[in-house]
């Protein structure tokens, strides 16, 4: 039995969402570029395989299949693709994330489609038990490095950390926390790096599912009353889904998060530069070093190689 176990490849699990893609060519093109670059820079060990989990709605699945077939063909590593049905997941998720939706969604909050923005938060309930770690990535990204190196970042998690995540690179949370900041002069909440707490961006997420399942603290924070109390302490009302939750929780419990280097999620959106924050924008946006993943958030084009 041991022999058989040893022969089996170790799977590196990557999760991505592809929804409403059937009539959105721009989205399909971005997803294709993301997957092509993942494959081009990807190098795995001889006993490793990529397990790509695509979370799709029914109509997007056909597009996803076609996209994957083309993008994965040149892969120099073993891989498998697992499709998950978004509608089923959304319904399964609904009870866990209902309270979060009310606090961190733009809309009224009862529409179950909304719960998709909180998939990552409850990923430990969604993935099968035997999956202990996953990396969840947006599809508006391009890789400039081997994703295997990102999996190695799990080994840098300090005791107690459950999620690896990069900081947000715009002053959006400086804006969102304005009232708390006014009432707490000198606070680090919403301040830029290196000393401040600018909040998080959820485009690249290292989810230690085993740690998420085991962490009493993390699961307490998913309880409606607990997260509501935290939101009111910080006068927090958001609209960015999971990253709002991680940002808010990170202000009170930074020990739950391992902060990824900015080069693993180099966001490119500059919307807030032109909306009242030009004076401080650069302090948030700066990121030194070789970019390993570009994130073309808010539909920003990604520079060619
Ligand atoms: N997404 C999708 N269909 C959509 C919108 C978003 O599949 O209509 C997925 C896709 O994986 C995308 C992710 O959700 O990368 C997050 O959305 P997006 O990257 O557009 O948000 P941003 O990073 O600009 O805030
Ligand atoms: Mn994105």
Tab-separated table of C-alpha atoms and ligand atoms in Angstrom:
chain	number	residue	atom	x	y	z
A	1	UNK	CA	0.000	0.000	0.000
A	2	UNK	CA	2.841	2.309	0.882
A	3	UNK	CA	4.408	1.663	-2.492
A	4	UNK	CA	1.175	2.643	-4.219
A	5	UNK	CA	0.901	5.822	-2.179
A	6	UNK	CA	4.411	6.811	-3.002
A	7	UNK	CA	3.879	6.304	-6.696
A	8	UNK	CA	0.874	8.606	-6.776
A	9	UNK	CA	1.537	12.168	-7.852
A	10	UNK	CA	1.222	14.963	-5.369
A	11	UNK	CA	-1.472	17.313	-6.591
A	12	UNK	CA	-1.095	21.066	-6.530
A	13	UNK	CA	-4.635	22.406	-6.391
A	14	UNK	CA	-5.498	25.615	-8.222
A	15	UNK	CA	-9.020	27.032	-8.091
A	16	UNK	CA	-10.504	29.603	-10.476
A	17	UNK	CA	-13.999	30.924	-11.151
A	18	UNK	CA	-15.342	31.279	-14.669
A	19	UNK	CA	-18.902	32.601	-14.740
A	20	UNK	CA	-21.035	34.414	-17.280
A	21	UNK	CA	-18.405	33.704	-19.901
A	22	UNK	CA	-20.600	32.520	-22.764
A	23	UNK	CA	-21.371	36.037	-23.953
A	24	UNK	CA	-18.250	37.765	-22.690
A	25	UNK	CA	-15.415	37.384	-25.147
A	26	UNK	CA	-13.152	39.782	-23.243
A	27	UNK	CA	-13.412	37.574	-20.155
A	28	UNK	CA	-12.681	34.419	-22.174
A	29	UNK	CA	-9.655	36.080	-23.758
A	30	UNK	CA	-8.310	37.100	-20.339
A	31	UNK	CA	-8.867	33.619	-18.961
A	32	UNK	CA	-7.050	32.130	-21.942
A	33	UNK	CA	-4.080	34.443	-21.403
A	34	UNK	CA	-4.014	33.555	-17.706
A	35	UNK	CA	-3.965	29.823	-18.435
A	36	UNK	CA	-1.445	30.087	-21.285
A	37	UNK	CA	1.000	31.980	-19.075
A	38	UNK	CA	0.426	29.568	-16.183
A	39	UNK	CA	1.361	26.716	-18.505
A	40	UNK	CA	4.299	28.489	-20.103
A	41	UNK	CA	6.002	29.332	-16.796
A	42	UNK	CA	4.863	26.230	-14.956
A	43	UNK	CA	7.462	23.583	-14.067
A	44	UNK	CA	6.556	20.817	-11.678
A	45	UNK	CA	8.515	17.983	-10.135
A	46	UNK	CA	8.307	14.477	-11.639
A	47	UNK	CA	5.927	13.354	-8.878
A	48	UNK	CA	3.736	16.430	-8.993
A	49	UNK	CA	0.602	17.226	-10.973
A	50	UNK	CA	-1.518	20.316	-11.319
A	51	UNK	CA	-5.166	19.854	-10.342
A	52	UNK	CA	-7.075	22.709	-11.909
A	53	UNK	CA	-10.508	23.250	-10.360
A	54	UNK	CA	-12.776	25.359	-12.526
A	55	UNK	CA	-15.888	26.702	-10.849
A	56	UNK	CA	-18.310	27.332	-13.722
A	57	UNK	CA	-21.966	28.057	-14.285
A	58	UNK	CA	-23.679	25.734	-16.763
A	59	UNK	CA	-23.519	27.997	-19.806
A	60	UNK	CA	-19.820	28.838	-19.241
A	61	UNK	CA	-18.692	25.250	-19.076
A	62	UNK	CA	-18.498	24.718	-22.825
A	63	UNK	CA	-16.368	27.819	-23.268
A	64	UNK	CA	-14.186	26.703	-20.371
A	65	UNK	CA	-13.578	23.273	-21.930
A	66	UNK	CA	-12.506	24.772	-25.214
A	67	UNK	CA	-10.293	27.313	-23.543
A	68	UNK	CA	-8.581	24.704	-21.400
A	69	UNK	CA	-7.998	22.322	-24.251
A	70	UNK	CA	-6.039	24.970	-26.139
A	71	UNK	CA	-4.212	26.478	-23.186
A	72	UNK	CA	-3.140	23.216	-21.536
A	73	UNK	CA	-1.967	21.374	-24.646
A	74	UNK	CA	1.638	22.637	-24.437
A	75	UNK	CA	1.938	21.832	-20.702
A	76	UNK	CA	5.230	20.172	-19.778
A	77	UNK	CA	3.709	18.763	-16.590
A	78	UNK	CA	0.958	16.343	-15.579
A	79	UNK	CA	-2.422	17.873	-14.909
A	80	UNK	CA	-6.077	17.150	-14.426
A	81	UNK	CA	-9.119	19.385	-14.688
A	82	UNK	CA	-12.059	19.205	-12.286
A	83	UNK	CA	-15.276	21.078	-13.046
A	84	UNK	CA	-17.479	22.259	-10.189
A	85	UNK	CA	-21.001	23.564	-10.631
A	86	UNK	CA	-21.285	27.128	-9.372
A	87	UNK	CA	-25.039	27.010	-8.769
A	88	UNK	CA	-24.655	23.990	-6.513
A	89	UNK	CA	-21.750	25.592	-4.645
A	90	UNK	CA	-23.586	28.876	-4.248
A	91	UNK	CA	-26.547	27.152	-2.650
A	92	UNK	CA	-24.302	25.127	-0.372
A	93	UNK	CA	-22.503	28.313	0.607
A	94	UNK	CA	-25.567	30.431	1.229
A	95	UNK	CA	-26.075	29.754	4.971
A	96	UNK	CA	-22.397	30.360	5.805
A	97	UNK	CA	-22.045	33.596	3.906
A	98	UNK	CA	-25.478	35.195	4.284
A	99	UNK	CA	-24.329	37.566	7.008
A	100	UNK	CA	-21.205	38.465	5.058
A	101	UNK	CA	-23.270	39.356	2.016
A	102	UNK	CA	-25.202	41.917	4.000
A	103	UNK	CA	-22.006	43.589	5.157
A	104	UNK	CA	-19.787	43.269	2.098
A	105	UNK	CA	-22.028	43.304	-1.004
A	106	UNK	CA	-23.244	46.153	-3.147
A	107	UNK	CA	-26.726	44.691	-3.624
A	108	UNK	CA	-29.554	43.847	-1.231
A	109	UNK	CA	-27.893	40.558	-0.358
A	110	UNK	CA	-30.418	37.760	-0.636
A	111	UNK	CA	-29.722	36.759	-4.238
A	112	UNK	CA	-27.747	33.539	-3.996
A	113	UNK	CA	-25.540	34.415	-6.984
A	114	UNK	CA	-24.007	36.961	-4.663
A	115	UNK	CA	-22.624	34.270	-2.444
A	116	UNK	CA	-20.092	33.457	-5.177
A	117	UNK	CA	-18.110	36.495	-4.160
A	118	UNK	CA	-17.504	34.723	-0.868
A	119	UNK	CA	-16.413	31.313	-2.148
A	120	UNK	CA	-12.873	31.700	-0.856
A	121	UNK	CA	-14.041	32.530	2.661
A	122	UNK	CA	-15.741	29.140	2.991
A	123	UNK	CA	-13.521	27.129	0.648
A	124	UNK	CA	-12.760	24.766	3.547
A	125	UNK	CA	-16.418	23.671	3.423
A	126	UNK	CA	-16.470	23.259	-0.351
A	127	UNK	CA	-13.364	21.259	-1.212
A	128	UNK	CA	-13.202	17.584	-0.309
A	129	UNK	CA	-11.504	16.707	3.003
A	130	UNK	CA	-8.446	15.224	1.344
A	131	UNK	CA	-7.583	18.565	-0.241
A	132	UNK	CA	-5.479	20.348	2.344
A	133	UNK	CA	-4.257	23.418	0.464
A	134	UNK	CA	-5.434	25.359	-2.560
A	135	UNK	CA	-4.389	28.458	-4.429
A	136	UNK	CA	-7.330	30.492	-5.711
A	137	UNK	CA	-6.564	32.940	-8.505
A	138	UNK	CA	-8.523	35.461	-10.531
A	139	UNK	CA	-8.527	34.944	-14.280
A	140	UNK	CA	-7.553	38.553	-15.104
A	141	UNK	CA	-3.940	37.696	-14.298
A	142	UNK	CA	-0.788	36.694	-16.150
A	143	UNK	CA	2.042	34.641	-14.766
A	144	UNK	CA	5.668	35.626	-15.110
A	145	UNK	CA	6.927	32.906	-12.759
A	146	UNK	CA	6.422	29.253	-11.903
A	147	UNK	CA	3.271	28.705	-9.858
A	148	UNK	CA	5.100	25.958	-7.967
A	149	UNK	CA	7.101	28.695	-6.234
A	150	UNK	CA	3.842	30.177	-4.998
A	151	UNK	CA	2.936	26.834	-3.411
A	152	UNK	CA	6.261	26.976	-1.571
A	153	UNK	CA	5.046	30.154	0.132
A	154	UNK	CA	2.731	27.933	2.216
A	155	UNK	CA	5.879	26.807	4.038
A	156	UNK	CA	6.444	30.400	5.234
A	157	UNK	CA	3.105	30.596	7.067
A	158	UNK	CA	3.712	31.409	10.723
A	159	UNK	CA	1.901	29.437	13.441
A	160	UNK	CA	-1.777	30.388	13.453
A	161	UNK	CA	-1.954	31.744	9.896
A	162	UNK	CA	-4.681	30.273	7.693
A	163	UNK	CA	-4.565	32.400	4.537
A	164	UNK	CA	-1.778	33.914	2.427
A	165	UNK	CA	-2.759	37.139	0.676
A	166	UNK	CA	-1.146	40.253	-0.798
A	167	UNK	CA	-1.938	43.788	0.231
A	168	UNK	CA	-4.348	45.980	-1.694
A	169	UNK	CA	-2.388	48.436	-3.866
A	170	UNK	CA	-4.872	51.318	-3.988
A	171	UNK	CA	-6.109	53.539	-1.141
A	172	UNK	CA	-9.605	52.011	-1.326
A	173	UNK	CA	-9.583	50.972	2.340
A	174	UNK	CA	-8.182	54.329	3.394
A	175	UNK	CA	-11.478	55.520	1.934
A	176	UNK	CA	-13.686	52.789	3.409
A	177	UNK	CA	-12.271	53.197	6.945
A	178	UNK	CA	-12.538	56.995	6.901
A	179	UNK	CA	-14.764	57.250	9.975
A	180	UNK	CA	-12.650	54.891	12.089
A	181	UNK	CA	-9.538	56.785	10.976
A	182	UNK	CA	-11.100	60.088	11.967
A	183	UNK	CA	-11.949	58.758	15.406
A	184	UNK	CA	-8.502	57.170	15.870
A	185	UNK	CA	-5.799	59.642	14.850
A	186	UNK	CA	-2.482	57.928	14.236
A	187	UNK	CA	-4.057	54.529	13.520
A	188	UNK	CA	-2.365	52.200	11.064
A	189	UNK	CA	-5.743	51.132	9.695
A	190	UNK	CA	-5.877	52.143	6.042
A	191	UNK	CA	-2.329	53.534	6.044
A	192	UNK	CA	0.070	52.537	3.228
A	193	UNK	CA	2.932	50.033	3.486
A	194	UNK	CA	5.458	49.381	4.811
A	195	UNK	CA	4.140	50.296	8.280
A	196	UNK	CA	0.415	50.690	7.639
A	197	UNK	CA	-2.470	48.267	7.129
A	198	UNK	CA	-3.767	49.042	3.627
A	199	UNK	CA	-6.064	45.997	3.531
A	200	UNK	CA	-5.934	42.983	1.234
A	201	UNK	CA	-6.607	42.103	-2.401
A	202	UNK	CA	-8.123	38.717	-3.126
A	203	UNK	CA	-6.832	38.175	-6.685
A	204	UNK	CA	-4.289	35.610	-5.446
A	205	UNK	CA	-5.138	33.558	-2.365
A	206	UNK	CA	-3.255	30.817	-0.578
A	207	UNK	CA	-5.920	28.913	1.336
A	208	UNK	CA	-4.608	26.462	3.917
A	209	UNK	CA	-7.855	24.511	4.086
A	210	UNK	CA	-6.649	22.264	6.894
A	211	UNK	CA	-5.744	25.298	8.986
A	212	UNK	CA	-9.044	26.980	8.063
A	213	UNK	CA	-10.950	23.891	9.200
A	214	UNK	CA	-9.014	23.685	12.445
A	215	UNK	CA	-8.810	27.346	13.414
A	216	UNK	CA	-11.417	28.082	16.065
A	217	UNK	CA	-10.701	31.773	15.735
A	218	UNK	CA	-11.264	31.810	11.988
A	219	UNK	CA	-14.549	29.920	12.187
A	220	UNK	CA	-15.822	32.095	15.030
A	221	UNK	CA	-15.305	35.089	12.765
A	222	UNK	CA	-17.679	33.546	10.240
A	223	UNK	CA	-20.496	33.625	12.798
A	224	UNK	CA	-22.940	36.427	11.922
A	225	UNK	CA	-22.918	38.108	15.349
A	226	UNK	CA	-19.120	38.080	15.561
A	227	UNK	CA	-18.456	39.544	12.126
A	228	UNK	CA	-21.253	42.097	12.605
A	229	UNK	CA	-19.667	43.290	15.815
A	230	UNK	CA	-16.313	43.624	14.107
A	231	UNK	CA	-17.875	45.581	11.254
A	232	UNK	CA	-19.553	47.999	13.631
A	233	UNK	CA	-16.371	48.481	15.678
A	234	UNK	CA	-14.620	49.634	12.486
A	235	UNK	CA	-17.698	51.363	10.985
A	236	UNK	CA	-17.151	49.068	8.024
A	237	UNK	CA	-19.476	48.844	5.051
A	238	UNK	CA	-17.956	47.317	1.924
A	239	UNK	CA	-18.823	46.062	-1.531
A	240	UNK	CA	-15.825	43.983	-2.603
A	241	UNK	CA	-16.875	40.571	-1.270
A	242	UNK	CA	-14.265	38.233	0.197
A	243	UNK	CA	-11.484	40.786	0.220
A	244	UNK	CA	-13.587	43.061	2.428
A	245	UNK	CA	-13.989	40.214	4.907
A	246	UNK	CA	-10.266	39.392	4.884
A	247	UNK	CA	-9.382	43.080	5.204
A	248	UNK	CA	-11.696	43.685	8.141
A	249	UNK	CA	-10.640	40.498	9.946
A	250	UNK	CA	-6.980	41.353	9.259
A	251	UNK	CA	-7.305	44.653	11.110
A	252	UNK	CA	-8.299	42.833	14.310
A	253	UNK	CA	-6.459	39.523	13.800
A	254	UNK	CA	-3.408	40.040	11.583
A	255	UNK	CA	-1.971	36.749	12.874
A	256	UNK	CA	-4.489	34.820	10.737
A	257	UNK	CA	-2.807	36.065	7.550
A	258	UNK	CA	0.525	35.576	5.895
A	259	UNK	CA	1.211	38.645	3.767
A	260	UNK	CA	2.436	37.703	0.305
A	261	UNK	CA	5.005	39.870	-1.422
A	262	UNK	CA	3.445	42.424	-3.782
A	263	UNK	CA	5.177	40.776	-6.757
A	264	UNK	CA	2.816	37.776	-6.360
A	265	UNK	CA	-0.213	39.986	-7.029
A	266	UNK	CA	0.942	43.102	-8.809
A	267	UNK	CA	-2.352	44.932	-9.233
A	268	UNK	CA	-2.561	47.438	-12.067
A	269	UNK	CA	-5.840	49.280	-11.470
A	270	UNK	CA	-5.338	53.028	-10.900
A	271	UNK	CA	-8.946	54.140	-10.458
A	272	UNK	CA	-8.370	55.705	-7.043
A	273	UNK	CA	-5.464	57.816	-8.315
A	274	UNK	CA	-8.016	60.011	-10.063
A	275	UNK	CA	-10.720	59.972	-7.409
A	276	UNK	CA	-9.437	62.130	-4.608
A	277	UNK	CA	-6.275	60.276	-3.598
A	278	UNK	CA	-3.604	61.445	-6.069
A	279	UNK	CA	-1.466	62.783	-3.188
A	280	UNK	CA	-1.065	59.420	-1.437
A	281	UNK	CA	-1.695	57.003	-4.324
A	282	UNK	CA	1.941	56.145	-5.068
A	283	UNK	CA	2.578	55.034	-1.486
A	284	UNK	CA	0.029	52.261	-1.998
A	285	UNK	CA	0.764	51.462	-5.621
A	286	UNK	CA	4.530	51.061	-5.405
A	287	UNK	CA	5.883	47.524	-5.785
A	288	UNK	CA	9.576	46.780	-6.233
A	289	UNK	CA	11.083	43.606	-7.625
A	290	UNK	CA	10.455	41.201	-10.496
A	291	UNK	CA	6.709	40.817	-10.993
A	292	UNK	CA	5.673	37.153	-10.704
A	293	UNK	CA	1.944	37.621	-11.263
A	294	UNK	CA	0.357	40.648	-12.940
A	295	UNK	CA	-3.234	41.327	-11.953
A	296	UNK	CA	-5.113	43.451	-14.513
A	297	UNK	CA	-7.846	44.405	-12.078
A	298	UNK	CA	-10.659	46.811	-13.058
A	299	UNK	CA	-10.050	45.735	-16.660
A	300	UNK	CA	-6.542	47.177	-16.827
A	301	UNK	CA	-4.378	45.815	-19.667
A	302	UNK	CA	-1.351	43.763	-18.648
A	303	UNK	CA	2.022	44.769	-20.119
A	304	UNK	CA	3.391	42.387	-22.751
A	305	UNK	CA	6.383	40.291	-21.760
B	1	LIG	N1	-15.439	36.426	-12.852
B	1	LIG	C1	-16.141	35.673	-13.775
B	1	LIG	N2	-17.151	36.255	-14.481
B	1	LIG	C2	-17.497	37.551	-14.310
B	1	LIG	C3	-16.796	38.311	-13.365
B	1	LIG	C4	-15.762	37.730	-12.653
B	1	LIG	O1	-15.856	34.501	-13.946
B	1	LIG	O2	-18.445	38.012	-14.984
B	1	LIG	C5	-14.361	35.789	-12.065
B	1	LIG	C6	-13.020	35.797	-12.779
B	1	LIG	O3	-12.272	34.661	-12.377
B	1	LIG	C7	-12.397	37.076	-12.229
B	1	LIG	C8	-12.865	37.026	-10.778
B	1	LIG	O4	-14.179	36.506	-10.855
B	1	LIG	O5	-11.005	37.104	-12.375
B	1	LIG	C9	-12.870	38.362	-10.048
B	1	LIG	O6	-13.420	39.380	-10.854
B	1	LIG	P1	-12.481	40.520	-11.498
B	1	LIG	O7	-11.120	39.957	-11.696
B	1	LIG	O8	-13.164	41.069	-12.719
B	1	LIG	O9	-12.468	41.629	-10.350
B	1	LIG	P2	-11.303	42.710	-10.069
B	1	LIG	O10	-10.030	41.947	-9.859
B	1	LIG	O11	-11.236	43.631	-11.247
B	1	LIG	O12	-11.751	43.399	-8.820
B	2	LIG	MN1	-9.200	40.340	-10.767
